Coordinates of C-alpha atoms in Angstrom, one line a residue:
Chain A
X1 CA 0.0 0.0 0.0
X2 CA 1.0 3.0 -0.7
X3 CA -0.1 5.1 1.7
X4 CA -1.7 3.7 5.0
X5 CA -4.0 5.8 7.3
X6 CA -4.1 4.2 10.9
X7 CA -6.6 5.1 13.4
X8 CA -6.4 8.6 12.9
X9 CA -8.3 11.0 15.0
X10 CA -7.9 15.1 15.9
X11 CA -10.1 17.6 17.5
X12 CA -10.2 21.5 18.1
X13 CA -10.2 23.3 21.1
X14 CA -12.9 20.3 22.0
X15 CA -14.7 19.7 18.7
X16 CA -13.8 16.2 17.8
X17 CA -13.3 16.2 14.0
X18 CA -11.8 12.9 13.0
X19 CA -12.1 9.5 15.0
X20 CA -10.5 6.2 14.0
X21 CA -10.5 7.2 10.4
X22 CA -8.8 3.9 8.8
X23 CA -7.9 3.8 5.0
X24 CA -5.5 2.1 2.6
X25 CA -4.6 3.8 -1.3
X26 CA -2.7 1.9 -3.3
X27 CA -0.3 3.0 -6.0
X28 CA -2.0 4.9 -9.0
X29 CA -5.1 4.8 -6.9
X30 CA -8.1 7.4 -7.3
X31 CA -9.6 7.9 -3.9
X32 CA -12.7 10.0 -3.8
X33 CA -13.4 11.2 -0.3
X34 CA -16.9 12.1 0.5
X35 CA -19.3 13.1 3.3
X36 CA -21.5 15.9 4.9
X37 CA -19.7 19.1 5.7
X38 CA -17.8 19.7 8.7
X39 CA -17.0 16.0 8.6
X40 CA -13.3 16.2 9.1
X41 CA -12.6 15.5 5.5
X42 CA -10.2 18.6 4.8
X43 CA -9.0 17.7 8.2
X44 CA -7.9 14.6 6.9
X45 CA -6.2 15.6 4.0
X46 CA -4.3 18.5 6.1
X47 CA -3.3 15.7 8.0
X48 CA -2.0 13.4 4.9
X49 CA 0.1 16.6 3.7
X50 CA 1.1 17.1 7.1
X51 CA 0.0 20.2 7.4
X52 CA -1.2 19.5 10.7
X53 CA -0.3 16.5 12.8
X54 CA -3.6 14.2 13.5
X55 CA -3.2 14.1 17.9
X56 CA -3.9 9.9 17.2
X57 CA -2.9 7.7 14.9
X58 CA -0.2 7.9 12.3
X59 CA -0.3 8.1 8.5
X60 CA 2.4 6.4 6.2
X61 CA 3.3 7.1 3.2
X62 CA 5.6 5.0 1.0
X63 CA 6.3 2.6 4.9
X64 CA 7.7 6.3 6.5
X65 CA 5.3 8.1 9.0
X66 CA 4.7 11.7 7.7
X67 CA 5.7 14.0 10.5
X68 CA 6.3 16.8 7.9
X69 CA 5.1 17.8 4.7
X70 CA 6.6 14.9 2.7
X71 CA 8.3 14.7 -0.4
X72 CA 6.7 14.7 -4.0
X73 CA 3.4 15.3 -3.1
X74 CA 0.9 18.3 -4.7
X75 CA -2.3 19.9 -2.8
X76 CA -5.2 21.8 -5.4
X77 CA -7.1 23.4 -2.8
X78 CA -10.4 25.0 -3.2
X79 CA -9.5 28.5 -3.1
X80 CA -7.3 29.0 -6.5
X81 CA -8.0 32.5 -6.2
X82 CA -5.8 32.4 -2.8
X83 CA -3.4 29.7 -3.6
X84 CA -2.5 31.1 -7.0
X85 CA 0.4 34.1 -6.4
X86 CA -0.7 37.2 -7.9
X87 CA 2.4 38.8 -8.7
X88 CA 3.6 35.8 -10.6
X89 CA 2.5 35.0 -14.0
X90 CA 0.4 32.4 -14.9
X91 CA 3.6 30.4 -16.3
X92 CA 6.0 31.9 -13.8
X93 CA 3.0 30.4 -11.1
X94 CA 3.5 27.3 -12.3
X95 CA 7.2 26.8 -12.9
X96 CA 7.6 28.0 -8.9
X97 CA 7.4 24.9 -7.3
X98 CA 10.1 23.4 -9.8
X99 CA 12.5 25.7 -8.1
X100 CA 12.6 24.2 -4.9
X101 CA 13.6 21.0 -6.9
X102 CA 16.6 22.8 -8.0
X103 CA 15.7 22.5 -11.9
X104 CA 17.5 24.9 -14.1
X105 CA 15.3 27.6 -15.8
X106 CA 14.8 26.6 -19.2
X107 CA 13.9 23.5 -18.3
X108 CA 11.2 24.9 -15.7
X109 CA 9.7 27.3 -18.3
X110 CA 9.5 23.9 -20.9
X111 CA 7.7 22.1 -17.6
X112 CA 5.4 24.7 -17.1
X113 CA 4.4 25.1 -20.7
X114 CA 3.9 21.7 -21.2
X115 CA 1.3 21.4 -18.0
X116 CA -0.5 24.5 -18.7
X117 CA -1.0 23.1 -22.5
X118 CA -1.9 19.6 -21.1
X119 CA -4.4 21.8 -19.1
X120 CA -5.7 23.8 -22.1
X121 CA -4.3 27.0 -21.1
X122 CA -1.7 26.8 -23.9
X123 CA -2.3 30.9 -24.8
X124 CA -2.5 32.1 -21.2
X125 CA 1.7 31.6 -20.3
X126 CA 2.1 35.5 -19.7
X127 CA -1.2 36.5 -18.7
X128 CA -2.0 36.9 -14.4
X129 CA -4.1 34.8 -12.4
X130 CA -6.4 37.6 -11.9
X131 CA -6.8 38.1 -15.7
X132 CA -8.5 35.0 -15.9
X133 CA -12.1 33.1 -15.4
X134 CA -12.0 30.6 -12.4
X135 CA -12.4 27.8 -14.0
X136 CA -9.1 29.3 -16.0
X137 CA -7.3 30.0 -12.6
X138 CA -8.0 26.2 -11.1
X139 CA -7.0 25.1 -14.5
X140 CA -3.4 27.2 -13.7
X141 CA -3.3 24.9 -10.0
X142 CA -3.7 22.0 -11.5
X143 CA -1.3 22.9 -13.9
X144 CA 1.3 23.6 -11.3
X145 CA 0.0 20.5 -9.4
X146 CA 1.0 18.7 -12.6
X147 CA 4.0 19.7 -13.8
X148 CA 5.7 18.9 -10.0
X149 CA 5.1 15.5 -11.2
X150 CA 3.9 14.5 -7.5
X151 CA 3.5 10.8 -6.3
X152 CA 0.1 11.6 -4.2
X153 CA -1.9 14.6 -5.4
X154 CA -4.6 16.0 -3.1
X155 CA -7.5 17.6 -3.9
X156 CA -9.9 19.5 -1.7
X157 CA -13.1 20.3 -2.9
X158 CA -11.3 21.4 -6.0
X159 CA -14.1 22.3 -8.0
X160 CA -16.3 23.2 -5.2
X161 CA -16.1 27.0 -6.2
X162 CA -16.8 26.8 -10.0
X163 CA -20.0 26.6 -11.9
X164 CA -21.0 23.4 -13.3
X165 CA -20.6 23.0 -17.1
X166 CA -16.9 23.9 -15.6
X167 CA -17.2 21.6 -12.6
X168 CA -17.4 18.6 -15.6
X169 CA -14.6 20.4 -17.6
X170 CA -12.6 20.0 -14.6
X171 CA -13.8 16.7 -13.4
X172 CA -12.7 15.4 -16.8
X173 CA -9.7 16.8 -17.1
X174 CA -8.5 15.1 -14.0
X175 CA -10.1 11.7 -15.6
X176 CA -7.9 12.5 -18.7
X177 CA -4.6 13.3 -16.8
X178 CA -4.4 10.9 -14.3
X179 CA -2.0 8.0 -15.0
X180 CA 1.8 7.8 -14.7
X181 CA 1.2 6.3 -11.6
X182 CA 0.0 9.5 -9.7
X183 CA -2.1 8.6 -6.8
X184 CA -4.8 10.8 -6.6
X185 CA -7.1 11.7 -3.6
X186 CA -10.2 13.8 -3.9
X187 CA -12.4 15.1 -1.2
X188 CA -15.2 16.6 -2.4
X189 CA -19.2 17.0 -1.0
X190 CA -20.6 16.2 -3.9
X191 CA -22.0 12.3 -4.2
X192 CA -21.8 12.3 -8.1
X193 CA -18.2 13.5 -8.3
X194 CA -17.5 11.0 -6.1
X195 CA -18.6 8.3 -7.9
X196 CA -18.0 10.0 -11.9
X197 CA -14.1 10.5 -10.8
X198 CA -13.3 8.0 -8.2
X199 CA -11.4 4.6 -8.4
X200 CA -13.5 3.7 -5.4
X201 CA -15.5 6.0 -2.9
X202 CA -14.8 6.5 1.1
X203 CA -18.0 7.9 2.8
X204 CA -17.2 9.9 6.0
X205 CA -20.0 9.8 8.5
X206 CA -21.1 13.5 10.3
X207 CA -18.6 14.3 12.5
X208 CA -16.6 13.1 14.1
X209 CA -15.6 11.6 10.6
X210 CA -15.0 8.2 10.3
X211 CA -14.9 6.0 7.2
X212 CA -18.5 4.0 7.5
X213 CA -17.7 3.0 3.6
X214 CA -15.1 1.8 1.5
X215 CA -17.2 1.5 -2.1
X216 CA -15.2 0.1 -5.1
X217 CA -16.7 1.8 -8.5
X218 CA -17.3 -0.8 -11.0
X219 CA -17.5 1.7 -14.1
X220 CA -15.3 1.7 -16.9
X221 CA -12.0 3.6 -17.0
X222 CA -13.1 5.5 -19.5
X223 CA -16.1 7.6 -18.7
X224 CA -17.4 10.8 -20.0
X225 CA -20.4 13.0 -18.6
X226 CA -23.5 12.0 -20.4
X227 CA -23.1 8.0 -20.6
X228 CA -21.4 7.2 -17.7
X229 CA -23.9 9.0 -15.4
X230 CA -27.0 7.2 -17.2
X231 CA -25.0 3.4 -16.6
X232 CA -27.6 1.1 -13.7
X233 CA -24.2 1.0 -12.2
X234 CA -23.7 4.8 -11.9
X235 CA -27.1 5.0 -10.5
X236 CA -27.2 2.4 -8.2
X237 CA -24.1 3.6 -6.7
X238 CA -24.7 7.3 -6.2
X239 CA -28.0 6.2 -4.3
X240 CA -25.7 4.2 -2.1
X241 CA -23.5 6.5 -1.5
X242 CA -26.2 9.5 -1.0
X243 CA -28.3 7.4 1.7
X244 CA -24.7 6.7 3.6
X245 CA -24.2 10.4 3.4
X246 CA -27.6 11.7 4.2
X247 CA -28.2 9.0 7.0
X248 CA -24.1 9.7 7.7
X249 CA -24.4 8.4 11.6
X250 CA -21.8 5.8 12.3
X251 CA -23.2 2.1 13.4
X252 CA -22.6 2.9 17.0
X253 CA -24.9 6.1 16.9
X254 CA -27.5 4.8 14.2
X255 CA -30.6 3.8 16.4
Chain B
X1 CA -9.9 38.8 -20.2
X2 CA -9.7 41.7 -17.5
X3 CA -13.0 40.9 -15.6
X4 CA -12.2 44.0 -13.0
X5 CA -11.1 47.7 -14.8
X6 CA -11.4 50.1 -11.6
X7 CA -10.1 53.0 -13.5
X8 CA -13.3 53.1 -15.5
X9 CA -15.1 53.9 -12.5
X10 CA -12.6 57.1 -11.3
X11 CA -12.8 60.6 -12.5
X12 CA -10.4 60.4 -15.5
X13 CA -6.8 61.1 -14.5
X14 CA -6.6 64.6 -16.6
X15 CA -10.0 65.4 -15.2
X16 CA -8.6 65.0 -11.7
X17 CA -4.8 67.3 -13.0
X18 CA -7.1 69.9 -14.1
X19 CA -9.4 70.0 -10.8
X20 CA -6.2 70.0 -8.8
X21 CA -4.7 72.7 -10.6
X22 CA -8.1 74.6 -10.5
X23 CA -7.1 74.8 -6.3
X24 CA -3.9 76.0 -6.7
X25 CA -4.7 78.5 -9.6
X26 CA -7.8 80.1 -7.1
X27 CA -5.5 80.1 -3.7
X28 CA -2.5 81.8 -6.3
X29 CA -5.2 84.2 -7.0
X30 CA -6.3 84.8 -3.5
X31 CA -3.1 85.5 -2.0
X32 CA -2.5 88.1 -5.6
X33 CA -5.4 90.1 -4.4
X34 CA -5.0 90.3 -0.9
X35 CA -0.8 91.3 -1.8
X36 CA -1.9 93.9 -4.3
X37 CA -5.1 95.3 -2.7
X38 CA -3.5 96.1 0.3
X39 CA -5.4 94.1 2.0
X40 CA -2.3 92.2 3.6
X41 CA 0.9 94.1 4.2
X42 CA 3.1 93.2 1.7
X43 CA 6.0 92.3 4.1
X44 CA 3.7 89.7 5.5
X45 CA 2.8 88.2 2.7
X46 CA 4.0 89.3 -0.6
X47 CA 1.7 88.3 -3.7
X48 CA 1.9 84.7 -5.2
X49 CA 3.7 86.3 -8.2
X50 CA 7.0 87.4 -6.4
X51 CA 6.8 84.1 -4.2
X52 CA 6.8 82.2 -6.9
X53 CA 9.3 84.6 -9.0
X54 CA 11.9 84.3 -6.3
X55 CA 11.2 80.4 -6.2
X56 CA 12.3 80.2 -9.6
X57 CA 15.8 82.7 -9.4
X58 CA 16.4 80.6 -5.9
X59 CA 17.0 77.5 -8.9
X60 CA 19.9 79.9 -10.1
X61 CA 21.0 80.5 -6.5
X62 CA 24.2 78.8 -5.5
X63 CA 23.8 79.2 -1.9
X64 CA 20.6 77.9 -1.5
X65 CA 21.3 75.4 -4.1
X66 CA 24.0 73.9 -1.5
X67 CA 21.6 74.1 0.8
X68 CA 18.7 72.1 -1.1
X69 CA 21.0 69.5 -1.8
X70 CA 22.6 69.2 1.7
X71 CA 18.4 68.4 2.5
X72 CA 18.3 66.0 0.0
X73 CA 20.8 64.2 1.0
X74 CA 20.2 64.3 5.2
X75 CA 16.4 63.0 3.6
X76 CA 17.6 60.2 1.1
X77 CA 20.6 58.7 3.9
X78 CA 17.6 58.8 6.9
X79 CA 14.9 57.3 4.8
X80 CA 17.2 54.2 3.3
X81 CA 18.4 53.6 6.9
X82 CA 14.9 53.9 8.4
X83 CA 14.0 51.2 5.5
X84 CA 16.6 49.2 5.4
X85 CA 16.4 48.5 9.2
X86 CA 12.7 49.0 9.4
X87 CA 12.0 46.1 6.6
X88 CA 13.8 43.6 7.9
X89 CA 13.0 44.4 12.4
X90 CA 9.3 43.9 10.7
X91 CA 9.7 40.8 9.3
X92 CA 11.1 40.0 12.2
X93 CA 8.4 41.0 14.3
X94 CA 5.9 39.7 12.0
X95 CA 6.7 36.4 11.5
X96 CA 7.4 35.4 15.2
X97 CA 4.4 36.6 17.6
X98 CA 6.7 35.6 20.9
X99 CA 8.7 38.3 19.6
X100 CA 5.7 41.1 18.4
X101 CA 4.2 40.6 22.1
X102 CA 7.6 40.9 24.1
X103 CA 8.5 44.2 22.0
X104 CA 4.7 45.8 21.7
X105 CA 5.3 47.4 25.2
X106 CA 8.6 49.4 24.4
X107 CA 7.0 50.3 21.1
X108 CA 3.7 51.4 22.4
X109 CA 5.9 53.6 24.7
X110 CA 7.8 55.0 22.1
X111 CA 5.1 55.8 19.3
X112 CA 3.6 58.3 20.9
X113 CA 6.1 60.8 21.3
X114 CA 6.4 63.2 18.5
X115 CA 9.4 63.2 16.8
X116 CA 9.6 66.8 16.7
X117 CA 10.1 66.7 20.4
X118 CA 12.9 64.8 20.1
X119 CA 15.4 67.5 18.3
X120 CA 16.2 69.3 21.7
X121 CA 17.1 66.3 23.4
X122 CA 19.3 64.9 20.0
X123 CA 20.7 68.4 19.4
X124 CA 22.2 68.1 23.4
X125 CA 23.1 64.4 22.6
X126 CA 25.0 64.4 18.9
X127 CA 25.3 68.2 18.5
X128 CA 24.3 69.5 15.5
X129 CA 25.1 68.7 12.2
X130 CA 24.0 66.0 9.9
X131 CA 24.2 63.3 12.3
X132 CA 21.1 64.5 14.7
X133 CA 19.3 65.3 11.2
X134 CA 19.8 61.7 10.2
X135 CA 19.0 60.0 13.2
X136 CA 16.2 62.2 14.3
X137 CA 14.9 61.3 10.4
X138 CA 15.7 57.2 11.0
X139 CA 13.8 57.6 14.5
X140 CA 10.7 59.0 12.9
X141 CA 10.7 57.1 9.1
X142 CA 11.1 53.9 10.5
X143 CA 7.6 54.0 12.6
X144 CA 5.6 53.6 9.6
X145 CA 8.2 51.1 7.9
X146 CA 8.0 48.7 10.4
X147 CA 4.1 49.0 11.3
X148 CA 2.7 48.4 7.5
X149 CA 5.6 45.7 7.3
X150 CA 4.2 44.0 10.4
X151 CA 0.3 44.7 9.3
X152 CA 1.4 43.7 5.6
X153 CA 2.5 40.0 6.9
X154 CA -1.2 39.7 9.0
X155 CA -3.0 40.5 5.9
X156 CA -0.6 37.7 4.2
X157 CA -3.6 34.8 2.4
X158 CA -2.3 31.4 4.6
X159 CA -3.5 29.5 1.6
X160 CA -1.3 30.9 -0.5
X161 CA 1.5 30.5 2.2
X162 CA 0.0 26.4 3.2
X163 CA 0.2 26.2 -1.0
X164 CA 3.9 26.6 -0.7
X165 CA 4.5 24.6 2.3
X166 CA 2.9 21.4 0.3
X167 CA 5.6 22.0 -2.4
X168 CA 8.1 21.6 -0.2
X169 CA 9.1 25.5 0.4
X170 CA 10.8 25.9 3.8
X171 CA 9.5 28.5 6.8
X172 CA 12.5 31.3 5.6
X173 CA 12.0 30.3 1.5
X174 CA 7.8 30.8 2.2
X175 CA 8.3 34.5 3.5
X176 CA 11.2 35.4 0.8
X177 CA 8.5 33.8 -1.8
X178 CA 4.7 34.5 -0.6
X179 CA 4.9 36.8 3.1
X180 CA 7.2 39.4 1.2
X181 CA 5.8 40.2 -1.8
X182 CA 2.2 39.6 -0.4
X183 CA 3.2 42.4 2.0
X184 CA 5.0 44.6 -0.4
X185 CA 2.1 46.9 -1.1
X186 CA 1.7 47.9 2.5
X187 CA 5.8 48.0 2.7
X188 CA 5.2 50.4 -0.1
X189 CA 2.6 52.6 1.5
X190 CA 4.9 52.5 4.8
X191 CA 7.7 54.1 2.6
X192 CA 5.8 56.9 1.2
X193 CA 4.3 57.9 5.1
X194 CA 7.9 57.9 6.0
X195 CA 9.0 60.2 2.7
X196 CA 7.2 62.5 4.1
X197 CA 7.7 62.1 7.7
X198 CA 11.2 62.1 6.7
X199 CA 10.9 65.5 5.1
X200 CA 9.3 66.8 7.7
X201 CA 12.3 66.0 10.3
X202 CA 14.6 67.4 7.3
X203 CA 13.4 70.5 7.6
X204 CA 12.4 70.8 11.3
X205 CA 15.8 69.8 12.6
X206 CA 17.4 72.7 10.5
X207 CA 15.1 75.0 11.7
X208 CA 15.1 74.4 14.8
X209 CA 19.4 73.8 15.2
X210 CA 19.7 76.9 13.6
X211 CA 23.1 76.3 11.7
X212 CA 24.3 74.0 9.8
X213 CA 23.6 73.6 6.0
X214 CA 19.9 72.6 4.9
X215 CA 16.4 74.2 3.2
X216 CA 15.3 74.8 7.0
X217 CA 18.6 76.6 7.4
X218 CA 17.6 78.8 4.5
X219 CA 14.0 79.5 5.9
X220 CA 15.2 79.7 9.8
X221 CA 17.8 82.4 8.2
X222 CA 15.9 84.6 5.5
X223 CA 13.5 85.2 8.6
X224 CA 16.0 87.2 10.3
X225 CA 17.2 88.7 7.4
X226 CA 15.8 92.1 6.3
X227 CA 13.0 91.9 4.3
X228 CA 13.6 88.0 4.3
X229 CA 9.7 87.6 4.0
X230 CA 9.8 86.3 0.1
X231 CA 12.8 84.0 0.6
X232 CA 11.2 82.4 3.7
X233 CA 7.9 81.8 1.3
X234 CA 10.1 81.2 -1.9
X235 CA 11.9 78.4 0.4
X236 CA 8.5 77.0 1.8
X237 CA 7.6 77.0 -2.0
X238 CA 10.1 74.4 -2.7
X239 CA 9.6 72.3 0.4
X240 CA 6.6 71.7 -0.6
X241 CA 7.5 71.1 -4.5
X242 CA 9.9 68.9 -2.8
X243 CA 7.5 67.0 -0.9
X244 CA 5.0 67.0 -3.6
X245 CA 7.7 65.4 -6.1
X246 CA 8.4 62.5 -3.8
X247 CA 5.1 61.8 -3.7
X248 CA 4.1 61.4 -7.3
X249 CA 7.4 59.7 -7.9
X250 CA 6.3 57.4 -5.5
X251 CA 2.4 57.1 -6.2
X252 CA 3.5 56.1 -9.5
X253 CA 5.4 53.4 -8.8
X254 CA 3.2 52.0 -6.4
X255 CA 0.8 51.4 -9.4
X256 CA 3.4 49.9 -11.5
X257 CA 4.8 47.7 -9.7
X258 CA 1.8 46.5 -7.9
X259 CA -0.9 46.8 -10.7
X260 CA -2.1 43.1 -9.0
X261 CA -2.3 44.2 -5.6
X262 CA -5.3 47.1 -7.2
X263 CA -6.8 44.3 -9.6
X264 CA -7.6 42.3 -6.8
X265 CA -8.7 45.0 -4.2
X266 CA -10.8 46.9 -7.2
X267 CA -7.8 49.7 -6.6
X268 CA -9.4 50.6 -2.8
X269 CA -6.1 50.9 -0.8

């Protein structure tokens, strides 16, 4: 397994917001994460970038406990607006991150322009984050995301602030560039999402989050909007996955 | 592509020269009529005319010339200093709150005294020459330096400084890369206060020394001088042009360099 999540629980200031959240991701994996809000699930994922370190249990990444943010690993949060520098150009945005890998120049301008044109943003190189639509800008983070070449790429809510022809431009674009081996994790509150992207689908109960479902998606790798979503097996499993959402207690609670 | 254009909402920018100018063209006016009427003796105030006509021979002057540039100078040394220590003592302060808290008490004691007090007491200390102009200049620039360098780091997005930290960007590279430019604008604005401030000192320590080399020098002398009246005005005269061009110089390059900073804000600060 690639990355192992063991009993992992953490609270603030007395709000409990994760509690023996369990979960294994293997290798090239897409892991959608889903649940009601204010489940824990950007909790989580702060945890797995170790961001913040979850006060019980331990995650492991690769067989090493991450203490610290680790290695080769990419976060697309939901607010591009604020993760996106605005002083940098939309290429110069991108090739940032390469720095800190100690790449020469040319070869972090060629990385950057090959990411923003897998992304569609081929014209865009010298324009500003602020120049662009939103859809454009979380095109630019994934872009950057991308062209880091991480291991593990994290998603939170990524397309959670976009509107929705765009929300299935995006999801689609992550369908077309994952591979390589990447390991993807998505959280997201939206059930369809879930199921349209995902490898397999974790449902987070209300909080304090736990996993209370580990769902395998049985669709075909390759999907695309208007078929995929009209399959028995698409349908069947968003119902699944909305009643375990909507009823969201863990066992223990459940009367 | 450029979803926000504040300028379109503004007065245009030759509209706003001309309503400006407008001002200066009535006061000029006023200040004619009262010298020529009789109104005002013309010792005390001389009309705008020979104020501004002995502004303009001053340019020729090389006395006062010396003395322009000896401000200049005393200005340009105290401001750089009062940046170049202000910057970094609020970076400092800004990015470790231990440090913020365990300093606030000094500063808060500090802050409220007036500069302008503080030329007796730096006169007795350094004597005077262009060492008490310069440190009384530091003393007072640096306030505003270090307070929008420490407010500019709060206002810093922790997304944008989190994004970093997931690509692997150390505490020191994420302030070099995200908390400094972030802040620059409100460094920027902290600069042009303490221009000004810094002018201010300028001027007031040479006044108030009495000797010594400087524009205040000028002023604080043409007043004793027989009918010094016009040179003390001419000198104000190019104080305030002084002061004015600083401020326009600066101004502008505010907008160039951070032409983000108003795109995102919709151009309010």
């Amino acid at each position: 397994m690639m990355l192992e999540i063991e009993m992992v629980g953490h609270s603030y200031a007395g709000h409990t917001a994760l509690q023996d959240v369990n979960l294994e991701v293997a290798g090239g994996e897409l892991l959608s994460i889903v649940g009601p809000s204010g489940c824990g699930k950007s909790t989580l994922l702060r945890c797995i970038a170790g961001l913040i370190r979850p006060a019980q249990g331990r995650v492991v990444l690769n067989g090493a406990q991450i203490d610290d943010v680790p290695d080769n690993l990419a976060v697309v949060f939901q607010d591009y607006s604020r993760s996106l520098l605005p002083w940098l150009s939309v290429r110069d945005n991108v090739a940032l991150p390469l720095r800190r890998r100690g790449k020469p120049k040319a070869e972090r301008r060629a990385a950057a322009e090959a990411a923003l044109a897998t992304v569609g943003l081929s014209g865009a190189d010298g324009m500003y984050p602020w120049q662009l639509s939103g859809g454009m800008q979380q095109r630019v983070s994934i872009a950057r995301a991308l062209a880091y070449r991480p291991a593990l790429l994290l998603m939170d809510e990524p397309f959670g602030s976009v509107d929705a022809q765009t929300r299935e431009d995006l999801e689609d674009l992550i369908l077309q560039v994952r591979g390589d081996g990447m390991t993807i994790l998505l959280v997201t509150h939206d059930i369809d999402e879930s199921v349209y992207v995902g490898d397999r689908v974790a449902v987070l109960s209300r909080a304090p989050g736990t996993v209370i479902a580990d769902l395998q998606v049985d669709l075909p790798a390759k999907r695309d909007q208007i078929t995929t979503r009209e399959l028995p097996e698409f349908v069947h499993l968003r119902a699944e996955v909305g009643r375990l959402v909507r009823g969201g207690a863990p066992a223990s609670q459940a009367s | 592509m450029t979803s926000r254009n504040p300028a379109s909402r503004r007065p245009s920018r030759i509209g706003k020269w001309l309503r400006g100018l407008a001002g200066l063209v009535v006061l000029g006016l006023l200040s004619e009529i009262l010298g020529r009427a009789g109104i005002v003796h013309r010792d005390f105030l001389p009309p705008a005319s020979t104020i501004l006509g002995r502004a303009v021979s001053l340019a020729g002057d090389g006395y006062f010339l010396t003395n322009l540039w000896s401000t200049i100078k005393a200005w340009a040394i105290g401001l750089a200093i009062a940046v170049g220590g202000g910057v970094p003592v609020g970076l400092l302060l800004g990015s470790v709150p231990v440090l913020n808290t365990a300093v606030r008490a000094v500063v808060e004691f500090l802050r409220p005294i007036p500069s302008v007090a503080l030329i007796p007491l730096v006169s007795l200390i350094l004597g005077s020459g262009q060492t008490t102009e310069v440190t009384l200049i530091v003393y007072a620039a640096a306030w505003p330096v270090l307070f929008n360098t420490i407010y500019g780091l709060q206002d810093v997005d922790p997304v944008a400084k989190e994004t970093m930290r997931t690509f692997g960007f150390g505490r020191l590279a994420v302030i070099w890369r995200v908390s400094l430019p972030s802040a620059a604008p409100f460094i920027a604005t902290g600069v042009r206060l303490a221009a000004a401030i810094a002018l201010i000192l300028a001027v007031g320590t040479e006044i108030l020394s009495g000797f010594g080399q400087g524009l205040g020098t000028f002023i604080a002398q043409a007043q004793q001088s027989i009918d010094g009246t016009k040179d003390v005005l001419a000198g104000t005269v190019w104080t305030g042009a002084l002061g004015l061009l600083v401020n326009v110089v600066l101004v502008q390059g505010e907008r160039r360099l951070f032409r983000w900073h108003h795109a995102q804000t919709g151009g309010r600060s």
